[in-house]
């Protein structure tokens, strides 16, 4: 291998424990090159990045035969990946190892961000054991300052927001001293300030300092640091070369799309179908009641006040955009509604006309809710063997997984939604075998299947390529115009704000009051 060649993959494939996922890979990375790996959801991009990082049970294997096969990686054992999949796996591990039933006070905060980062340097560190003195000095490390996680170092990983855990992963990667850094969709879930920090870091600090591979779902916010592009489509390499040539290819594709004209997106039966089994409000008082009513709500973890004196009302037909920086309390706010935060019972929170804790069951609430969230995604990844059809049908039952026989009408409608999402004929595939972006698309379809009274969308376009993202945003706009479902939408991306979202709740963690309500005409 030439001296300046860092990675060589010649006539190889990517395997998991059961089968070959991607065949015929030929790729070389040389010193001074920074690569972008791109492609649609399920196209092979995530498989390649995870295999290169040595995670997810994937491995790069030379093909047998007469042609020369070679896999050589000078970064072997010195690679760190920051990805949505990695973040989800960490949360899953924390839940699997939760010992709240056995500790005094009934709360096991699990690994803190400080311990998680320290384990990259001292792998033998165990939960509950004292950390090395050097770990107590992390507060002063430039990597911690850069990623902005100093205030959350001693908070449990399970309590971090999506953006906070992504930044914790990046800090760990930088402190670990690994020589190859793989950033998969690094801007997803980050507020504007965090996105700028990471973007500027890639632009300036990584040039010539480390091996860098950037994975993106869409061609946007591509740093000038990137010199080469590797594209995967349909589990094959569809482009491999310098950035300038790929930009020419992208221009040709865009010109062709405009020439052919945009194709309209059509939902099943040309509209939103409300299944007969979904029950709406039982009387006029429920119809007239606000969907959500919070009065002087306070939520805190120790000395950290997440929400303070929040009063907020959501009426039927009022679609809300919820904004705020990472860690401002957006996810906590939504969890008060979904029942995933027990502090709801010590606050004045009414849902669908009834105060929480007044005798209603969580199932009474969930039957009127549709949810897409990071927490739900993690829960479903723990049941990865569930078929796509059953995932969609579980939206009727408000369950994680399907535990009773489905009705014919439910099966028929679920197949229509799968077809709309581009999954026609794939209903028997396993949810766990999909890419992160495909999984998110499935969960969005699941949330819409019963046309709920209230649809909660916490960063719904995380990890979606342009095709799925366009479909999801179109679907959300149709739901908003339909008059049946009210949406609460969290996003950091200004291009994902919908015309129907006339009301804004802006969380301001460093100000008093900690929130601002705006209504646009």
Short mmCIF file of C-alpha atoms in Angstrom, two decimals:
data_model
loop_
_atom_site.label_atom_id
_atom_site.label_comp_id
_atom_site.label_asym_id
_atom_site.label_seq_id
_atom_site.Cartn_x
_atom_site.Cartn_y
_atom_site.Cartn_z
CA UNK A 1 0.00 0.00 0.00
CA UNK A 2 1.44 3.42 -0.89
CA UNK A 3 2.74 5.42 2.05
CA UNK A 4 0.07 8.13 1.80
CA UNK A 5 -2.83 5.66 1.54
CA UNK A 6 -4.79 5.42 4.79
CA UNK A 7 -7.63 3.03 3.92
CA UNK A 8 -7.93 0.63 1.00
CA UNK A 9 -11.06 -1.42 0.29
CA UNK A 10 -10.70 -3.44 -2.88
CA UNK A 11 -13.26 -6.02 -4.06
CA UNK A 12 -14.90 -6.32 -0.63
CA UNK A 13 -18.40 -6.58 0.80
CA UNK A 14 -20.22 -5.69 4.04
CA UNK A 15 -21.71 -8.56 6.05
CA UNK A 16 -23.78 -8.80 9.18
CA UNK A 17 -24.25 -12.00 11.19
CA UNK A 18 -26.80 -13.35 8.71
CA UNK A 19 -26.12 -12.10 5.21
CA UNK A 20 -24.27 -9.76 2.88
CA UNK A 21 -25.64 -6.19 3.07
CA UNK A 22 -23.52 -4.34 0.50
CA UNK A 23 -21.45 -5.96 -2.26
CA UNK A 24 -18.56 -4.89 -4.48
CA UNK A 25 -16.98 -2.03 -2.55
CA UNK A 26 -13.88 -0.41 -4.03
CA UNK A 27 -12.64 2.71 -2.25
CA UNK A 28 -9.40 4.35 -1.18
CA UNK A 29 -8.77 7.17 1.28
CA UNK A 30 -5.44 9.00 1.07
CA UNK A 31 -3.77 11.41 3.45
CA UNK A 32 -5.14 14.95 3.17
CA UNK A 33 -8.54 13.78 1.91
CA UNK A 34 -11.75 14.47 3.83
CA UNK A 35 -14.67 12.42 2.54
CA UNK A 36 -18.40 12.95 2.48
CA UNK A 37 -20.45 9.74 2.43
CA UNK A 38 -23.97 10.44 1.20
CA UNK A 39 -27.02 8.64 -0.16
CA UNK A 40 -30.73 7.99 0.40
CA UNK A 41 -32.12 6.19 3.46
CA UNK A 42 -31.46 2.47 3.18
CA UNK A 43 -29.03 2.95 0.29
CA UNK A 44 -25.99 1.58 2.13
CA UNK A 45 -24.42 4.74 3.56
CA UNK A 46 -25.09 3.88 7.20
CA UNK A 47 -23.94 0.28 6.68
CA UNK A 48 -20.63 1.50 5.26
CA UNK A 49 -19.98 4.01 8.05
CA UNK A 50 -20.88 1.57 10.82
CA UNK A 51 -18.77 -1.19 9.30
CA UNK A 52 -15.81 1.17 8.95
CA UNK A 53 -16.21 2.14 12.62
CA UNK A 54 -16.54 -1.48 13.68
CA UNK A 55 -19.99 -1.14 15.24
CA UNK A 56 -23.47 -2.63 14.78
CA UNK A 57 -22.16 -6.14 14.14
CA UNK A 58 -21.13 -5.24 10.60
CA UNK A 59 -17.78 -6.10 9.07
CA UNK A 60 -15.93 -5.50 5.82
CA UNK A 61 -15.00 -8.83 4.23
CA UNK A 62 -12.82 -9.51 1.16
CA UNK A 63 -14.68 -11.32 -1.62
CA UNK A 64 -13.45 -14.73 -2.65
CA UNK A 65 -12.55 -15.40 -6.29
CA UNK A 66 -9.89 -14.71 -8.86
CA UNK A 67 -9.87 -10.90 -8.44
CA UNK A 68 -7.54 -9.42 -5.85
CA UNK A 69 -9.36 -8.53 -2.60
CA UNK A 70 -7.90 -6.30 0.07
CA UNK A 71 -9.02 -4.44 3.17
CA UNK A 72 -6.33 -2.37 4.87
CA UNK A 73 -7.10 0.31 7.46
CA UNK A 74 -4.37 2.33 9.17
CA UNK A 75 -7.04 3.66 11.58
CA UNK A 76 -7.96 0.18 12.88
CA UNK A 77 -8.67 0.45 16.60
CA UNK A 78 -8.49 4.25 16.46
CA UNK A 79 -11.89 5.20 15.02
CA UNK A 80 -14.75 6.99 16.78
CA UNK A 81 -18.23 7.49 15.30
CA UNK A 82 -20.80 10.12 16.25
CA UNK A 83 -24.23 9.17 14.88
CA UNK A 84 -27.93 9.01 15.62
CA UNK A 85 -27.63 5.22 15.80
CA UNK A 86 -24.83 5.49 18.36
CA UNK A 87 -26.84 7.92 20.48
CA UNK A 88 -29.88 5.62 20.41
CA UNK A 89 -27.74 2.63 21.39
CA UNK A 90 -26.34 4.50 24.41
CA UNK A 91 -29.82 5.38 25.69
CA UNK A 92 -30.86 1.76 25.18
CA UNK A 93 -27.86 0.60 27.24
CA UNK A 94 -28.76 3.01 30.04
CA UNK A 95 -32.29 1.64 30.18
CA UNK A 96 -31.11 -1.95 30.10
CA UNK A 97 -28.79 -1.25 33.05
CA UNK A 98 -31.24 0.86 35.07
CA UNK A 99 -31.16 -0.26 38.72
CA UNK A 100 -33.74 2.16 40.12
CA UNK A 101 -35.62 -0.75 41.74
CA UNK A 102 -32.58 -1.59 43.87
CA UNK A 103 -31.14 1.78 44.94
CA UNK A 104 -32.08 4.00 47.85
CA UNK A 105 -34.57 6.61 46.79
CA UNK A 106 -35.61 4.62 43.73
CA UNK A 107 -33.63 6.68 41.22
CA UNK A 108 -30.58 5.36 39.38
CA UNK A 109 -29.26 8.20 37.22
CA UNK A 110 -26.96 5.73 35.43
CA UNK A 111 -23.75 6.87 33.81
CA UNK A 112 -23.13 10.57 33.82
CA UNK A 113 -21.78 12.38 30.78
CA UNK A 114 -18.49 12.75 32.66
CA UNK A 115 -18.23 8.99 33.25
CA UNK A 116 -19.20 8.19 29.66
CA UNK A 117 -16.44 10.44 28.34
CA UNK A 118 -13.95 9.08 30.88
CA UNK A 119 -14.65 5.52 29.71
CA UNK A 120 -13.13 6.42 26.33
CA UNK A 121 -9.80 6.87 28.14
CA UNK A 122 -10.21 4.35 30.96
CA UNK A 123 -12.48 1.54 29.68
CA UNK A 124 -12.43 -0.35 33.01
CA UNK A 125 -14.32 2.41 34.87
CA UNK A 126 -17.53 1.02 36.34
CA UNK A 127 -20.72 2.76 37.42
CA UNK A 128 -20.63 3.65 41.10
CA UNK A 129 -16.83 3.62 41.28
CA UNK A 130 -14.77 6.78 41.77
CA UNK A 131 -13.44 8.43 38.63
CA UNK A 132 -9.73 9.16 38.08
CA UNK A 133 -8.71 12.65 39.24
CA UNK A 134 -8.10 13.60 35.59
CA UNK A 135 -11.79 13.10 34.85
CA UNK A 136 -12.68 15.77 37.41
CA UNK A 137 -10.64 18.21 35.32
CA UNK A 138 -12.74 17.69 32.17
CA UNK A 139 -14.49 21.00 32.88
CA UNK A 140 -11.36 22.83 31.77
CA UNK A 141 -10.75 20.83 28.59
CA UNK A 142 -11.11 22.83 25.32
CA UNK A 143 -13.17 19.95 23.85
CA UNK A 144 -15.77 20.45 26.60
CA UNK A 145 -15.81 24.19 26.02
CA UNK A 146 -16.15 23.68 22.28
CA UNK A 147 -19.13 21.33 22.52
CA UNK A 148 -20.82 23.35 25.29
CA UNK A 149 -21.51 20.48 27.69
CA UNK A 150 -19.79 21.75 30.84
CA UNK A 151 -23.12 22.23 32.67
CA UNK A 152 -24.34 18.70 31.93
CA UNK A 153 -21.18 16.71 32.71
CA UNK A 154 -22.64 15.34 35.94
CA UNK A 155 -26.14 14.70 34.61
CA UNK A 156 -27.25 11.17 33.75
CA UNK A 157 -27.13 10.30 30.05
CA UNK A 158 -30.77 9.21 30.15
CA UNK A 159 -31.79 12.76 31.12
CA UNK A 160 -30.02 14.50 28.25
CA UNK A 161 -31.86 15.97 25.29
CA UNK A 162 -31.17 14.71 21.79
CA UNK A 163 -28.86 17.61 21.04
CA UNK A 164 -27.05 17.30 24.38
CA UNK A 165 -26.23 13.64 23.92
CA UNK A 166 -25.01 14.29 20.37
CA UNK A 167 -22.64 16.97 21.67
CA UNK A 168 -21.53 14.63 24.48
CA UNK A 169 -20.68 12.01 21.87
CA UNK A 170 -18.62 14.56 19.95
CA UNK A 171 -16.76 15.64 23.10
CA UNK A 172 -15.99 11.99 23.87
CA UNK A 173 -14.73 11.43 20.33
CA UNK A 174 -12.41 14.43 20.53
CA UNK A 175 -11.06 13.58 23.99
CA UNK A 176 -10.58 9.90 23.12
CA UNK A 177 -7.56 10.72 20.96
CA UNK A 178 -8.81 8.52 18.12
CA UNK A 179 -7.28 9.32 14.74
CA UNK A 180 -10.34 8.83 12.49
CA UNK A 181 -13.51 10.71 13.30
CA UNK A 182 -16.75 9.70 11.57
CA UNK A 183 -19.53 12.28 11.94
CA UNK A 184 -22.83 10.91 10.68
CA UNK A 185 -25.43 13.66 10.11
CA UNK A 186 -23.71 15.83 12.77
CA UNK A 187 -26.10 18.79 12.50
CA UNK A 188 -29.35 16.87 13.10
CA UNK A 189 -31.09 17.91 16.32
CA UNK A 190 -28.74 20.81 17.05
CA UNK A 191 -29.85 24.39 17.58
CA UNK A 192 -28.44 27.17 15.41
CA UNK A 193 -25.60 28.02 17.79
CA UNK A 194 -24.52 24.39 18.14
CA UNK A 195 -24.70 23.86 14.39
CA UNK A 196 -22.41 26.83 13.83
CA UNK A 197 -19.96 25.58 16.47
CA UNK A 198 -19.73 22.13 14.86
CA UNK A 199 -19.60 23.56 11.33
CA UNK A 200 -16.80 25.96 12.19
CA UNK A 201 -14.96 23.18 14.01
CA UNK A 202 -15.05 20.96 10.94
CA UNK A 203 -13.98 23.85 8.75
CA UNK A 204 -10.99 24.96 10.79
CA UNK A 205 -9.83 22.45 13.36
CA UNK A 206 -10.04 19.19 11.46
CA UNK A 207 -8.22 20.30 8.34
CA UNK A 208 -5.08 18.19 8.29
CA UNK A 209 -5.37 17.32 12.00
CA UNK A 210 -7.41 14.13 11.94
CA UNK A 211 -8.86 11.73 9.45
CA UNK A 212 -12.43 12.93 8.85
CA UNK A 213 -15.38 11.20 7.22
CA UNK A 214 -18.66 13.09 7.19
CA UNK A 215 -21.94 11.27 6.59
CA UNK A 216 -24.98 13.26 5.45
CA UNK A 217 -28.49 12.40 4.35
CA UNK A 218 -28.86 15.53 2.22
CA UNK A 219 -26.58 17.79 0.20
CA UNK A 220 -26.73 20.85 2.46
CA UNK A 221 -24.37 22.54 4.89
CA UNK A 222 -21.36 20.79 3.38
CA UNK A 223 -18.14 22.31 4.84
CA UNK A 224 -15.41 23.39 2.44
CA UNK A 225 -13.15 20.94 4.27
CA UNK A 226 -14.77 18.12 2.29
CA UNK A 227 -12.66 17.19 -0.74
CA UNK A 228 -14.19 13.91 -1.97
CA UNK A 229 -17.62 12.28 -2.15
CA UNK A 230 -18.70 8.64 -1.88
CA UNK A 231 -22.39 8.04 -2.70
CA UNK A 232 -24.41 4.88 -2.03
CA UNK A 233 -27.70 4.08 -3.76
CA UNK A 234 -29.58 0.76 -3.65
CA UNK A 235 -26.76 -0.84 -1.61
CA UNK A 236 -24.16 0.02 -4.25
CA UNK A 237 -21.60 2.76 -4.82
CA UNK A 238 -23.20 5.21 -7.25
CA UNK A 239 -20.43 7.84 -7.20
CA UNK A 240 -16.84 7.98 -6.00
CA UNK A 241 -14.63 10.96 -6.76
CA UNK A 242 -13.72 14.56 -6.11
CA UNK A 243 -16.24 17.08 -4.81
CA UNK A 244 -16.28 19.22 -7.95
CA UNK A 245 -17.32 16.29 -10.14
CA UNK A 246 -20.09 15.31 -7.73
CA UNK A 247 -21.43 18.86 -7.78
CA UNK A 248 -21.68 18.56 -11.57
CA UNK A 249 -23.61 15.30 -11.17
CA UNK A 250 -25.96 16.95 -8.66
CA UNK A 251 -26.55 19.84 -11.07
CA UNK A 252 -27.45 17.43 -13.90
CA UNK A 253 -29.87 15.54 -11.66
CA UNK A 254 -31.54 18.76 -10.54
CA UNK A 255 -31.88 19.94 -14.14
CA UNK A 256 -33.46 16.61 -15.09
CA UNK A 257 -35.93 16.80 -12.19
CA UNK A 258 -37.03 20.27 -13.24
CA UNK A 259 -37.40 19.11 -16.85
CA UNK A 260 -39.60 16.19 -15.83
CA UNK A 261 -41.65 18.35 -13.51
CA UNK A 262 -42.35 17.71 -9.85
CA UNK A 263 -44.63 14.78 -9.12
CA UNK A 264 -47.43 15.43 -6.70
CA UNK A 265 -47.55 13.38 -3.53
CA UNK A 266 -50.82 11.55 -2.94
CA UNK A 267 -51.92 10.05 0.37
CA UNK A 268 -53.90 6.80 0.59
CA UNK A 269 -57.42 7.27 -0.75
CA UNK A 270 -56.46 10.88 -1.61
CA UNK A 271 -56.82 12.02 1.98
CA UNK A 272 -56.39 11.39 5.67
CA UNK A 273 -58.46 8.32 6.59
CA UNK A 274 -59.79 8.09 10.15
CA UNK A 275 -60.23 4.40 11.10
CA UNK A 276 -63.60 3.48 12.54
CA UNK A 277 -62.08 2.12 15.74
CA UNK A 278 -60.53 5.46 16.71
CA UNK A 279 -62.89 7.09 19.18
CA UNK A 280 -63.16 10.88 19.37
CA UNK A 281 -64.45 13.05 22.23
CA UNK A 282 -67.55 11.62 23.88
CA UNK A 283 -69.42 14.82 24.61
CA UNK A 284 -69.58 18.50 23.74
CA UNK A 285 -67.66 19.55 26.89
CA UNK A 286 -64.66 17.52 25.71
CA UNK A 287 -64.94 19.09 22.28
CA UNK A 288 -64.90 22.57 23.81
CA UNK A 289 -62.04 21.84 26.23
CA UNK A 290 -58.45 22.72 25.41
CA UNK A 291 -56.32 19.78 24.34
CA UNK A 292 -53.53 20.88 26.68
CA UNK A 293 -53.68 23.33 29.56
CA UNK A 294 -50.64 23.96 31.80
CA UNK A 295 -50.73 26.44 34.69
CA UNK A 296 -47.55 27.60 36.46
CA UNK A 297 -45.73 24.37 35.65
CA UNK A 298 -42.31 23.80 37.25
CA UNK A 299 -39.92 20.94 36.43
CA UNK A 300 -36.42 20.58 37.88
CA UNK A 301 -33.68 17.98 38.21
CA UNK A 302 -31.93 18.86 41.46
CA UNK A 303 -30.77 22.45 41.12
CA UNK A 304 -31.38 22.50 37.37
CA UNK A 305 -34.70 24.24 36.62
CA UNK A 306 -35.87 23.00 33.23
CA UNK A 307 -39.27 24.72 33.23
CA UNK A 308 -40.32 27.54 35.56
CA UNK A 309 -43.85 28.94 35.98
CA UNK A 310 -44.93 27.89 32.49
CA UNK A 311 -48.56 28.57 31.60
CA UNK A 312 -49.63 27.38 28.16
CA UNK A 313 -52.89 26.39 26.45
CA UNK A 314 -53.35 24.42 23.22
CA UNK A 315 -56.81 24.60 21.68
CA UNK A 316 -58.16 22.36 18.94
CA UNK A 317 -56.96 23.39 15.52
CA UNK A 318 -54.06 25.49 16.86
CA UNK A 319 -50.86 24.08 15.42
CA UNK A 320 -47.83 24.98 17.52
CA UNK A 321 -44.17 25.32 16.64
CA UNK A 322 -42.02 24.69 19.75
CA UNK A 323 -38.55 26.22 19.63
CA UNK A 324 -35.57 26.72 21.91
CA UNK A 325 -31.89 25.84 22.20
CA UNK A 326 -30.68 22.36 23.11
CA UNK A 327 -31.44 21.63 26.76
CA UNK A 328 -34.11 24.33 27.04
CA UNK A 329 -36.83 21.86 28.05
CA UNK A 330 -38.61 21.08 24.77
CA UNK A 331 -38.50 17.31 25.24
CA UNK A 332 -39.42 17.66 28.94
CA UNK A 333 -42.45 19.74 27.98
CA UNK A 334 -43.65 17.08 25.54
CA UNK A 335 -43.03 14.29 28.07
CA UNK A 336 -45.43 16.01 30.48
CA UNK A 337 -48.09 15.45 27.82
CA UNK A 338 -47.14 11.92 26.80
CA UNK A 339 -46.85 10.66 30.39
CA UNK A 340 -43.11 9.97 30.25
CA UNK A 341 -42.29 12.52 32.99
CA UNK A 342 -43.66 11.77 36.45
CA UNK A 343 -43.38 15.41 37.57
CA UNK A 344 -46.65 15.95 35.71
CA UNK A 345 -48.48 14.70 38.82
CA UNK A 346 -47.13 17.50 41.02
CA UNK A 347 -48.14 20.16 38.52
CA UNK A 348 -51.40 21.61 37.21
CA UNK A 349 -51.59 19.91 33.81
CA UNK A 350 -54.87 19.17 32.05
CA UNK A 351 -55.11 16.99 28.94
CA UNK A 352 -58.31 16.73 26.89
CA UNK A 353 -60.23 18.46 29.70
CA UNK A 354 -59.05 16.26 32.58
CA UNK A 355 -56.32 17.03 35.10
CA UNK A 356 -53.51 14.49 35.17
CA UNK A 357 -53.76 12.34 38.25
CA UNK A 358 -57.53 12.66 38.56
CA UNK A 359 -58.24 9.02 37.76
CA UNK A 360 -57.59 8.81 34.04
CA UNK A 361 -55.28 6.05 32.76
CA UNK A 362 -52.33 6.57 30.48
CA UNK A 363 -54.28 4.62 27.84
CA UNK A 364 -57.15 7.13 28.02
CA UNK A 365 -54.62 9.76 27.05
CA UNK A 366 -52.65 7.81 24.48
CA UNK A 367 -55.71 6.88 22.44
CA UNK A 368 -55.97 10.56 21.49
CA UNK A 369 -52.22 11.02 20.89
CA UNK A 370 -49.89 10.30 18.02
CA UNK A 371 -46.20 10.55 18.86
CA UNK A 372 -42.89 10.71 16.99
CA UNK A 373 -39.97 11.22 19.34
CA UNK A 374 -36.43 10.17 20.06
CA UNK A 375 -37.66 8.22 23.12
CA UNK A 376 -40.18 6.28 21.02
CA UNK A 377 -37.48 5.53 18.44
CA UNK A 378 -35.21 4.12 21.17
CA UNK A 379 -38.06 1.98 22.53
CA UNK A 380 -38.76 0.52 19.11
CA UNK A 381 -35.07 -0.18 18.44
CA UNK A 382 -35.21 -2.46 21.50
CA UNK A 383 -37.86 -4.49 19.63
CA UNK A 384 -35.99 -4.53 16.35
CA UNK A 385 -37.49 -7.83 15.17
CA UNK A 386 -41.00 -6.40 14.72
CA UNK A 387 -42.25 -6.38 11.12
CA UNK A 388 -42.95 -3.06 9.42
CA UNK A 389 -46.62 -3.94 9.07
CA UNK A 390 -46.93 -4.61 12.80
CA UNK A 391 -45.14 -1.38 13.65
CA UNK A 392 -47.74 0.59 11.69
CA UNK A 393 -50.64 -1.40 13.15
CA UNK A 394 -49.32 -0.81 16.68
CA UNK A 395 -50.21 2.85 16.12
CA UNK A 396 -53.87 1.83 16.50
CA UNK A 397 -53.09 0.14 19.85
CA UNK A 398 -50.67 2.74 21.29
CA UNK A 399 -48.24 -0.05 22.06
CA UNK A 400 -44.56 -0.70 21.48
CA UNK A 401 -44.90 -3.82 19.36
CA UNK A 402 -48.09 -5.74 18.51
CA UNK A 403 -49.45 -8.30 20.97
CA UNK A 404 -52.86 -9.21 19.57
CA UNK A 405 -54.27 -10.10 16.18
CA UNK A 406 -54.92 -7.17 13.84
CA UNK A 407 -58.23 -6.55 12.13
CA UNK A 408 -58.46 -6.83 8.35
CA UNK A 409 -59.32 -3.13 8.09
CA UNK A 410 -56.21 -2.23 10.10
CA UNK A 411 -54.00 -4.42 7.94
CA UNK A 412 -55.42 -2.91 4.76
CA UNK A 413 -54.96 0.67 5.95
CA UNK A 414 -51.47 -0.02 7.30
CA UNK A 415 -50.40 -1.37 3.89
CA UNK A 416 -51.67 1.81 2.23
CA UNK A 417 -49.61 3.95 4.57
CA UNK A 418 -46.56 1.77 3.92
CA UNK A 419 -47.08 2.26 0.19
CA UNK A 420 -47.31 6.02 0.67
CA UNK A 421 -44.00 5.99 2.53
CA UNK A 422 -42.27 4.05 -0.25
CA UNK A 423 -42.33 0.70 1.59
CA UNK A 424 -44.75 -1.14 -0.67
CA UNK A 425 -44.09 -4.90 -0.64
CA UNK A 426 -41.78 -4.63 2.38
CA UNK A 427 -44.37 -5.12 5.12
CA UNK A 428 -42.70 -8.33 6.40
CA UNK A 429 -39.22 -6.82 6.72
CA UNK A 430 -37.78 -6.39 10.21
CA UNK A 431 -37.77 -2.88 11.70
CA UNK A 432 -34.32 -3.54 13.14
CA UNK A 433 -32.81 -4.15 9.70
CA UNK A 434 -33.70 -0.67 8.42
CA UNK A 435 -31.39 2.33 8.46
CA UNK A 436 -32.05 4.96 11.13
CA UNK A 437 -33.72 7.24 8.59
CA UNK A 438 -36.01 4.49 7.30
CA UNK A 439 -36.95 3.63 10.89
CA UNK A 440 -37.88 7.25 11.56
CA UNK A 441 -40.05 7.33 8.42
CA UNK A 442 -41.89 4.19 9.58
CA UNK A 443 -42.56 5.72 13.01
CA UNK A 444 -43.97 8.85 11.38
CA UNK A 445 -46.38 6.74 9.36
CA UNK A 446 -47.29 4.90 12.57
CA UNK A 447 -48.14 8.17 14.31
CA UNK A 448 -50.51 9.27 11.55
CA UNK A 449 -52.36 6.01 11.01
CA UNK A 450 -55.23 6.73 13.44
CA UNK A 451 -55.58 10.50 12.79
CA UNK A 452 -55.18 11.39 16.50
CA UNK A 453 -56.62 14.49 18.15
CA UNK A 454 -53.09 15.62 19.07
CA UNK A 455 -49.97 14.76 17.07
CA UNK A 456 -46.62 15.34 18.80
CA UNK A 457 -43.67 15.60 16.43
CA UNK A 458 -40.30 15.97 18.15
CA UNK A 459 -37.75 16.57 15.36
CA UNK A 460 -39.67 14.26 12.98
CA UNK A 461 -37.24 14.70 10.07
CA UNK A 462 -34.17 13.50 11.96
CA UNK A 463 -32.06 11.30 9.71
CA UNK A 464 -34.35 11.55 6.68
CA UNK A 465 -33.04 11.98 3.15
CA UNK A 466 -34.57 14.62 0.88
CA UNK A 467 -37.18 12.25 -0.58
CA UNK A 468 -38.53 11.07 2.80
CA UNK A 469 -38.22 14.56 4.27
CA UNK A 470 -40.34 16.04 1.45
CA UNK A 471 -42.99 13.37 1.93
CA UNK A 472 -43.12 13.83 5.69
CA UNK A 473 -43.43 17.62 5.49
CA UNK A 474 -46.14 17.27 2.84
CA UNK A 475 -47.97 14.79 5.05
CA UNK A 476 -47.74 17.13 8.03
CA UNK A 477 -49.14 20.02 6.02
CA UNK A 478 -52.08 17.88 4.86
CA UNK A 479 -52.76 16.83 8.45
CA UNK A 480 -52.62 20.46 9.53
CA UNK A 481 -55.13 21.46 6.87
CA UNK A 482 -57.43 18.52 7.58
CA UNK A 483 -58.99 19.96 10.73
CA UNK A 484 -59.04 16.64 12.60
CA UNK A 485 -55.60 16.63 14.19
CA UNK A 486 -53.73 19.38 16.06
CA UNK A 487 -49.92 19.32 15.81
CA UNK A 488 -47.14 20.20 18.25
CA UNK A 489 -43.95 20.39 16.19
CA UNK A 490 -40.37 20.70 17.47
CA UNK A 491 -37.65 21.50 14.95
CA UNK A 492 -34.42 23.49 14.75
CA UNK A 493 -34.52 23.62 10.95
CA UNK A 494 -36.22 26.78 9.62
CA UNK A 495 -36.92 25.04 6.30
CA UNK A 496 -39.21 22.58 8.13
CA UNK A 497 -41.57 25.20 9.57
CA UNK A 498 -45.02 24.77 8.02
CA UNK A 499 -47.45 27.52 6.93
CA UNK A 500 -50.16 26.12 9.21
CA UNK A 501 -48.03 26.60 12.34
CA UNK A 502 -49.30 30.03 13.40
CA UNK A 503 -48.49 29.69 17.12
CA UNK A 504 -44.99 29.59 18.59
CA UNK A 505 -43.79 28.59 22.04
CA UNK A 506 -40.20 29.82 22.43
CA UNK A 507 -38.32 28.38 25.43
CA UNK A 508 -35.62 30.69 26.82
CA UNK A 509 -33.63 28.85 29.54
CA UNK A 510 -31.32 31.76 30.42
CA UNK A 511 -34.05 34.39 30.70
CA UNK A 512 -36.87 35.32 33.03
CA UNK A 513 -39.55 34.42 32.13
CA UNK A 514 -38.20 31.21 30.60
CA UNK A 515 -40.69 31.18 27.75
CA UNK A 516 -42.36 33.43 25.18
CA UNK A 517 -45.65 32.79 23.37
CA UNK A 518 -46.20 34.27 19.92
CA UNK A 519 -49.19 34.14 17.60
CA UNK A 520 -48.80 34.92 13.90
CA UNK A 521 -51.76 36.12 11.85
#
